[in-house]
């Protein structure tokens, strides 16, 4: 994409779960795609919810975006896999960093994580391993750093380490000029690993399920963002709030209206519909755009990616 970039060694060929060659389909052309002191506090936030907007990406490097919500099962991993893939299919160079011990990004991108040696844990403990931790995936242009269960316990181990909130930031720095976007998936918690992701990021995308407690969850996250901005990363901002698993029920519509009212500028439309194809794609080791591109989920993620592509300043 950028001739001025120096050459990175090839990403490792990770063993793929599926041994199939994927080619770009016509939909691509047609698609418009501190001990307790430093540990971030997570007490309830009262008062108006403040989700600061993000800034443009500095010139000469890719944007770093964390997909985050401390609630589990809201579509973070699904969003990372499918946004990364759709942008890869559009020709952008994407790096996915899986910071969740469940390691589901690998499965969804066709990478057999049991055969991968260097993971996100190594990256956080030894930032200099970054270049060799990258693996190719089932999707062209999408590389990834695999998360796995070795991330469990890392929070405890890091308690005594100096500069522990900046490890991921340092690790990713040499990679930034080589990618258009680095997308970080996070665990359902606001611990030190998630804080590392926020410190490394220009922006965050928050998937929210259009159910009860969506706004309460955002209030909690808003408090964390505020603290990270004050203490660690003053330019962190929100790139978008994305509604997921949206169904045509009265409750879902009510919550969607409340969100649109609360964050008129931050919402990413359309809401992602609840769609079984999105849930089954990972079992095939491929993202929705290689599994069922014309399913409701495939269409919604394609439309959402077109919005994010503009918001992230990727469109050339
Ligand atoms: N729009 C959707 N429609 C139906 N199922 C979905 C959708 N988005 C995600 N899922 C499924 O819901 C579950 C939780 O999603 P996931 O992306 O893993 O959430 P998180 O990473 O926030 O825990 C997974 O089984 C996933 O396949
Ligand atoms: Mg997840």
Tab-separated table of C-alpha atoms and ligand atoms in Angstrom, residues 71-79 104 185 244-246 272-276 278-280 282 301, ligand 1:
chain	number	residue	atom	x	y	z
A	71	UNK	CA	-19.398	-7.499	29.018
A	72	UNK	CA	-18.852	-10.929	27.456
A	73	UNK	CA	-20.852	-12.255	24.512
A	74	UNK	CA	-21.683	-8.894	22.936
A	75	UNK	CA	-19.960	-9.572	19.608
A	76	UNK	CA	-16.437	-8.203	20.141
A	77	UNK	CA	-14.645	-11.161	18.605
A	78	UNK	CA	-17.173	-11.527	15.804
A	79	UNK	CA	-16.679	-7.848	15.006
A	104	UNK	CA	-11.318	-17.173	19.354
A	185	UNK	CA	-9.695	-7.968	20.502
A	244	UNK	CA	-24.915	-6.101	17.632
A	245	UNK	CA	-27.279	-9.080	17.659
A	246	UNK	CA	-30.103	-6.745	16.846
A	272	UNK	CA	-25.772	-5.803	13.023
A	273	UNK	CA	-28.750	-8.118	12.871
A	274	UNK	CA	-28.860	-11.332	14.849
A	275	UNK	CA	-27.921	-13.884	12.217
A	276	UNK	CA	-27.065	-17.536	12.657
A	278	UNK	CA	-22.328	-15.151	11.873
A	279	UNK	CA	-22.341	-17.687	14.689
A	280	UNK	CA	-21.617	-20.676	12.471
A	282	UNK	CA	-16.091	-19.681	12.920
A	301	UNK	CA	-20.770	-6.050	8.453
B	1	LIG	N1	-24.986	-10.780	14.988
B	1	LIG	C1	-24.926	-12.003	15.527
B	1	LIG	N2	-25.927	-12.892	15.331
B	1	LIG	C2	-25.901	-14.124	15.896
B	1	LIG	N3	-24.908	-14.585	16.655
B	1	LIG	C3	-23.878	-13.750	16.895
B	1	LIG	C4	-23.814	-12.435	16.349
B	1	LIG	N4	-22.663	-11.832	16.769
B	1	LIG	C5	-22.029	-12.741	17.531
B	1	LIG	N5	-22.747	-13.896	17.617
B	1	LIG	C6	-22.435	-15.102	18.402
B	1	LIG	O1	-22.597	-14.758	19.785
B	1	LIG	C7	-21.572	-15.336	20.578
B	1	LIG	C8	-20.772	-14.229	21.286
B	1	LIG	O2	-20.115	-13.423	20.297
B	1	LIG	P1	-18.606	-12.984	20.451
B	1	LIG	O3	-18.230	-12.257	19.238
B	1	LIG	O4	-17.745	-14.168	20.816
B	1	LIG	O5	-18.715	-12.005	21.684
B	1	LIG	P2	-17.571	-11.458	22.675
B	1	LIG	O6	-16.278	-11.522	21.942
B	1	LIG	O7	-18.014	-10.067	23.010
B	1	LIG	O8	-17.591	-12.345	23.882
B	1	LIG	C9	-20.717	-16.161	19.628
B	1	LIG	O9	-21.160	-17.475	19.659
B	1	LIG	C10	-20.987	-15.531	18.264
B	1	LIG	O10	-20.833	-16.448	17.222
